[in-house]
CSV table of C-alpha atoms and ligand atoms in Angstrom, one decimal:
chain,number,residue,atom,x,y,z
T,1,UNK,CA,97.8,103.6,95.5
T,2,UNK,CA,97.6,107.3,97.3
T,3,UNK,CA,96.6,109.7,94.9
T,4,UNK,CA,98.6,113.2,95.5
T,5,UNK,CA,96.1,114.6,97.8
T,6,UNK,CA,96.9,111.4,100.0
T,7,UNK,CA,93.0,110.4,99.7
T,8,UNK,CA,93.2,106.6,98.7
T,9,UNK,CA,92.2,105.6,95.4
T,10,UNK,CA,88.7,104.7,95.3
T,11,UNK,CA,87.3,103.4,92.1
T,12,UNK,CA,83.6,102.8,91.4
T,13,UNK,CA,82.6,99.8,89.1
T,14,UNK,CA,79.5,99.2,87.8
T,15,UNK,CA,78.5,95.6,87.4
T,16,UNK,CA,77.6,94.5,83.7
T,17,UNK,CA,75.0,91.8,85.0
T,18,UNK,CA,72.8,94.1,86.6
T,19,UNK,CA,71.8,96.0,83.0
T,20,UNK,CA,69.0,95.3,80.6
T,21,UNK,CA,70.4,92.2,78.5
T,22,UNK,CA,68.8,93.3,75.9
T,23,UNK,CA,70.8,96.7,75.6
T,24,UNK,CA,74.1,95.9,76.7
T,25,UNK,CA,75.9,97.7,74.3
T,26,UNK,CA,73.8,100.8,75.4
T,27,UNK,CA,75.0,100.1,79.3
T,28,UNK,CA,78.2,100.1,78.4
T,29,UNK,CA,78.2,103.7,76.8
T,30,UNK,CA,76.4,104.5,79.7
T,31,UNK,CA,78.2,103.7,82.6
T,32,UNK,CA,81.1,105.6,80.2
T,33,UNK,CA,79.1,108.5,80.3
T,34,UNK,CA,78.0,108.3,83.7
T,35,UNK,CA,81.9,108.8,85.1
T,36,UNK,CA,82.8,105.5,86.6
T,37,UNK,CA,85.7,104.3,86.7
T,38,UNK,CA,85.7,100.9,84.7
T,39,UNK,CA,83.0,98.2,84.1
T,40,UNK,CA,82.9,95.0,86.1
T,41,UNK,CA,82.1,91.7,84.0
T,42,UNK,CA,80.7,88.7,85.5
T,43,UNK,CA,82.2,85.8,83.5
T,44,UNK,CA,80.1,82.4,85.0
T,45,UNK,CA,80.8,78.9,83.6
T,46,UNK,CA,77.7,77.1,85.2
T,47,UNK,CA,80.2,75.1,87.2
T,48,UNK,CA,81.7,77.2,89.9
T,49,UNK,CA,78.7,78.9,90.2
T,50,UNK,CA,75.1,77.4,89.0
T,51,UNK,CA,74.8,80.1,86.2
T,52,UNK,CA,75.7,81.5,82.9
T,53,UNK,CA,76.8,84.9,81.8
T,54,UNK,CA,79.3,86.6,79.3
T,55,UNK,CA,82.1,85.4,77.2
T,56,UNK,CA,84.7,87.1,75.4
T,57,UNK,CA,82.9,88.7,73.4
T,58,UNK,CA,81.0,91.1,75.7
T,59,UNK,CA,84.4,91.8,76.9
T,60,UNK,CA,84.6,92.3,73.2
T,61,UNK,CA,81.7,94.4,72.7
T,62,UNK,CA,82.4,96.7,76.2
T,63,UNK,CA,86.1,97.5,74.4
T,64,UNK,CA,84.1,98.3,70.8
T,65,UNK,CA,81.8,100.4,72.5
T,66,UNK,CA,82.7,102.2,75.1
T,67,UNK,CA,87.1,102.3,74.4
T,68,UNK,CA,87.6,104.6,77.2
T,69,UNK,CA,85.7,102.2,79.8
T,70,UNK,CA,88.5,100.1,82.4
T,71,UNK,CA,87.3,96.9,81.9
T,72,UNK,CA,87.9,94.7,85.1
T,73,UNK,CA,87.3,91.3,84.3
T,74,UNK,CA,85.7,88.6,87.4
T,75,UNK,CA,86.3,85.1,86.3
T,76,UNK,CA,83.7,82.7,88.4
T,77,UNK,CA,85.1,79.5,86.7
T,78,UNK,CA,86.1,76.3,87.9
T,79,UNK,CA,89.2,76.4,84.9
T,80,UNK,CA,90.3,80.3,84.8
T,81,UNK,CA,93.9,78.4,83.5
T,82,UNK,CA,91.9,76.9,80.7
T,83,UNK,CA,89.8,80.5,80.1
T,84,UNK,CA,92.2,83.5,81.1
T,85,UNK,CA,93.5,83.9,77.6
T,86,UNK,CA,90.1,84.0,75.6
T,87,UNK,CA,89.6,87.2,77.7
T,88,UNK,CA,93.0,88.7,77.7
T,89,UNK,CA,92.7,88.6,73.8
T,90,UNK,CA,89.3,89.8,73.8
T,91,UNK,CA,90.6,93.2,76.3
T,92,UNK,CA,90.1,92.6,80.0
T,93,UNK,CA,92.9,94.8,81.5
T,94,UNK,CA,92.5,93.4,85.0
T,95,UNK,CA,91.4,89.8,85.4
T,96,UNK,CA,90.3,88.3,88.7
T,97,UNK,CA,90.3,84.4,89.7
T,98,UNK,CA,89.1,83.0,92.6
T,99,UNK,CA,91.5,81.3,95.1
T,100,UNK,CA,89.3,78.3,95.2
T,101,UNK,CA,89.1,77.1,91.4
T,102,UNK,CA,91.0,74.5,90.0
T,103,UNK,CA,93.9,76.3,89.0
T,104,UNK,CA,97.7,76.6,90.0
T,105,UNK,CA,97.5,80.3,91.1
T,106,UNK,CA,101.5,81.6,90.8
T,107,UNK,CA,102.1,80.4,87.5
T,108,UNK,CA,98.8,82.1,86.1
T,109,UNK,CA,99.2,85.3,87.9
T,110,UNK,CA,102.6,85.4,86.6
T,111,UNK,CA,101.3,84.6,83.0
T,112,UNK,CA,98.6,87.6,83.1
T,113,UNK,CA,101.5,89.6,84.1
T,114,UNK,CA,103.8,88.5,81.2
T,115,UNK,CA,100.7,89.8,79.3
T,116,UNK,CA,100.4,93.3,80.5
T,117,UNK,CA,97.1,92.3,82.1
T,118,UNK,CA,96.4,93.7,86.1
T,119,UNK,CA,96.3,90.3,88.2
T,120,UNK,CA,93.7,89.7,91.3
T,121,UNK,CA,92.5,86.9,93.9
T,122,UNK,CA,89.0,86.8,94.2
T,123,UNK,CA,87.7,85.3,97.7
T,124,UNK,CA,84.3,83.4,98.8
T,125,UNK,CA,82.6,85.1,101.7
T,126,UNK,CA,83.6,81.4,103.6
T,127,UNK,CA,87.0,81.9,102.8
T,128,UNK,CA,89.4,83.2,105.4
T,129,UNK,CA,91.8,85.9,104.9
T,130,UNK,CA,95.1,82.9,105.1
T,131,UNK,CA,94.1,81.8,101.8
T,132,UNK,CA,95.1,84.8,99.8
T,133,UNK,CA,98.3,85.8,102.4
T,134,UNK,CA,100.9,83.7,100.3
T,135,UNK,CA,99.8,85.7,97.7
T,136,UNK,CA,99.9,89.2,99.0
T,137,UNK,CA,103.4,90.2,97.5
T,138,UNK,CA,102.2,88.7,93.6
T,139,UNK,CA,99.0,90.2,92.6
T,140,UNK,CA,97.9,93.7,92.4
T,141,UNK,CA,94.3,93.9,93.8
T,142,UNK,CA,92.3,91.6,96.1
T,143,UNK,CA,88.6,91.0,96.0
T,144,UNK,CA,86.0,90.2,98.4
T,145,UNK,CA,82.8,88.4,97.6
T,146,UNK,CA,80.0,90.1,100.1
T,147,UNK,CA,77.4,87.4,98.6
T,148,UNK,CA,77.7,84.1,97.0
T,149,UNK,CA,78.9,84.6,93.9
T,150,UNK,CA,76.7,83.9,90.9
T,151,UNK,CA,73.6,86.1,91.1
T,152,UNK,CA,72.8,90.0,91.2
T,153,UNK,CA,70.3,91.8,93.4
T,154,UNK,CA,71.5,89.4,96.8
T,155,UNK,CA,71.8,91.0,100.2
T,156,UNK,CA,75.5,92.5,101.5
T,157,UNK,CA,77.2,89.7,104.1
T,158,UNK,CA,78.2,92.2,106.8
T,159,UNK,CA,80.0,89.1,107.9
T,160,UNK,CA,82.8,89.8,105.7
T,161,UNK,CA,83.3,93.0,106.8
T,162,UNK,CA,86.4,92.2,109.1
T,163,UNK,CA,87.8,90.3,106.5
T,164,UNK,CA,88.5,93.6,104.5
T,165,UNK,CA,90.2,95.0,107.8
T,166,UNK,CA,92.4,92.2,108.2
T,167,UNK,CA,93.7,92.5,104.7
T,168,UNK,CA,93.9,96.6,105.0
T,169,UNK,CA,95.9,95.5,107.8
T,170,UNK,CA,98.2,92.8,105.7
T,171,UNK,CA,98.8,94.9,103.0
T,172,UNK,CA,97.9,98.2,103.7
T,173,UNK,CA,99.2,99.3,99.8
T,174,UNK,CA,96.9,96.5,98.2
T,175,UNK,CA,93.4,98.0,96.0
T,176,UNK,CA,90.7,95.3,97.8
T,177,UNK,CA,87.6,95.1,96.1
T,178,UNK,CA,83.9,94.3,96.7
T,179,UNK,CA,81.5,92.7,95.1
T,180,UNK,CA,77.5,91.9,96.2
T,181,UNK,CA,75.1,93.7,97.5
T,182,UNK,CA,77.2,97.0,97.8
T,183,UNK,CA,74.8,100.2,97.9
T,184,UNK,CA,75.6,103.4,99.0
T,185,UNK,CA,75.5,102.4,102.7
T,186,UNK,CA,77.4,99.0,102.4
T,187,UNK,CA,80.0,100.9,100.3
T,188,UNK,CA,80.5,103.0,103.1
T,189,UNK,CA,80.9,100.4,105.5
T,190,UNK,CA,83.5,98.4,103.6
T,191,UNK,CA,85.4,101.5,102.5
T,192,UNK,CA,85.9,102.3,106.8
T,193,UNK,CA,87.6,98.7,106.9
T,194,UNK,CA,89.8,99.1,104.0
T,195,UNK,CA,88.1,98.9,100.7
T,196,UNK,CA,89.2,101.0,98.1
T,197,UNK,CA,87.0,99.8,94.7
T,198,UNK,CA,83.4,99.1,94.9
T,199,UNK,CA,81.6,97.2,93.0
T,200,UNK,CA,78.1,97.6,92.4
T,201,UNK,CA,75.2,96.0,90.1
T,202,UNK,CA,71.8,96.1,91.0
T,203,UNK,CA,72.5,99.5,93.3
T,204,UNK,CA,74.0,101.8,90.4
T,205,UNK,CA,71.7,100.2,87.1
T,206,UNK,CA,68.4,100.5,89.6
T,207,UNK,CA,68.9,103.9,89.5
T,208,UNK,CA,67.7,106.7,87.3
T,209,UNK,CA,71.1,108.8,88.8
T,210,UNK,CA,73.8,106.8,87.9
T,211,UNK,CA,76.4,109.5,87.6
T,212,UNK,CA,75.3,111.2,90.5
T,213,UNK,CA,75.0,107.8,92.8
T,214,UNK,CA,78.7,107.1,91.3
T,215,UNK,CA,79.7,110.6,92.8
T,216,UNK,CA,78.3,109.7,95.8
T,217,UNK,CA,79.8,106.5,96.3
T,218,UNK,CA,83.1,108.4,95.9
T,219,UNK,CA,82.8,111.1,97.7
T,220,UNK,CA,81.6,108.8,100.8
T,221,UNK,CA,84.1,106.6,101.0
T,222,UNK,CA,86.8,108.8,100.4
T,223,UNK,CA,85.3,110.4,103.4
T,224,UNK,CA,85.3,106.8,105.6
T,225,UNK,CA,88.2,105.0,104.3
T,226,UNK,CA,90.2,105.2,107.2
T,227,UNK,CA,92.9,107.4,107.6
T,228,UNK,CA,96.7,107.2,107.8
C,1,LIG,C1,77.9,88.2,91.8
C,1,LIG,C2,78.8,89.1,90.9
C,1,LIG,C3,78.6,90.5,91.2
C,1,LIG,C4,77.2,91.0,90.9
C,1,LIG,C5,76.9,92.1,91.9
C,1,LIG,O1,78.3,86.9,91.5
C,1,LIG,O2,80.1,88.8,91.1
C,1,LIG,O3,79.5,91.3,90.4
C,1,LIG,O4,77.0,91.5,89.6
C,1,LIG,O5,75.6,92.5,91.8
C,1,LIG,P1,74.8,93.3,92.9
C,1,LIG,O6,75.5,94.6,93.1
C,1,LIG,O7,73.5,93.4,92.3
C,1,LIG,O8,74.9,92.4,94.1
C,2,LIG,ZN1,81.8,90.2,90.2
């Protein structure tokens, strides 16, 4: 995951659930235009987390208009077994579950892979680092929850924050994602332990400088991800 001028490869990914709902479409183009690197969707079944979002076809909608977008794909569900294919079909081209749904995790991420889709662990800011080290060596990017999942606009848990170290320090190779409450400052903060893709919702759609704050994001955290 080094690019060639050995800085690590940080991505910035705006979060779909923090736009207007009533101009999705129009979010879409714009974090394209704005020069992130891929779009985050929320995907909530009212289950594991006590709300709704988007189904397939917003993933749907993100790959009709804006085709250039990454579309990285968080499943919040209790069933992501039951769900994963809906959204493969409809374009996610990484697709996130979290370790504590009802699911049996090898045999899926080995299924997304069969499918040319990227395949992640998603982790609760209560869950410890040991639940995702058996799977380490199978999936391709790890992501940190920094609130509890299921609503935009919360407050980062610096709490997590040596969580992301002591995966950096697992699998130093590994993308590890995060996801709540990251702003410029928080980004920062994560990207010194380790974290390579920030996510970001409420920071990046609050803002009337969305390309700028995405350059920013970059350029910091390149500056503090730590060094080899
Ligand atoms: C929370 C979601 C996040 C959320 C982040 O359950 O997984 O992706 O959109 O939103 P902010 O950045 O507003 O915390
Ligand atoms: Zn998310």
């Amino acid at each position: 995951m080094k690019s060639p001028s050995n800085l690590p490869a940080v991505k910035i990914l705006p979060s779909l659930l923090a736009a207007d709902p009533g101009h999705l479409a129009g979010a879409c183009q714009a974090v394209q235009a704005a020069g992130a690197d891929g779009l985050h969707l929320d995907i909530m079944d009212g289950h594991f987390v006590p709300n709704l979002s988007f189904g397939p076809d917003f993933v749907r909608m993100a790959r009709t208009v804006a085709p250039d977008l990454y579309r990285h794909v968080h499943l919040m569900v209790t069933r992501p077994d039951e769900l994963a294919d809906a959204f493969m079909d409809a374009g996610a081209q990484t697709l996130l579950f979290h370790v504590e749904a009802r699911a049996e995790i090898r045999p899926l991420i080995a299924h997304l892979r069969n499918r040319g889709v990227v395949p992640g662990l998603v982790l609760n800011p209560e869950t410890p680092a040991e639940a995702v080290r058996p799977y380490l060596s199978d999936i391709d990017e790890v992501l940190l929850m920094t609130v509890h999942p299921g609503f935009g606009g919360q407050s980062f848990m610096k709490e997590v924050l040596p969580k992301i170290a002591e995966i950096h320090a697992l699998a130093p190779g590994l993308p590890i994602s995060v996801d709540g409450g990251v702003t410029l400052e928080s980004a920062t903060w994560c990207a010194a332990q380790g974290a390579n893709y920030l996510i970001a919702g409420t920071a990046l759609f609050r803002s009337p400088t969305m390309a700028g704050d995405i350059i920013a994001m970059r350029d910091a955290c390149r500056a503090a991800y730590p060094k080899p």
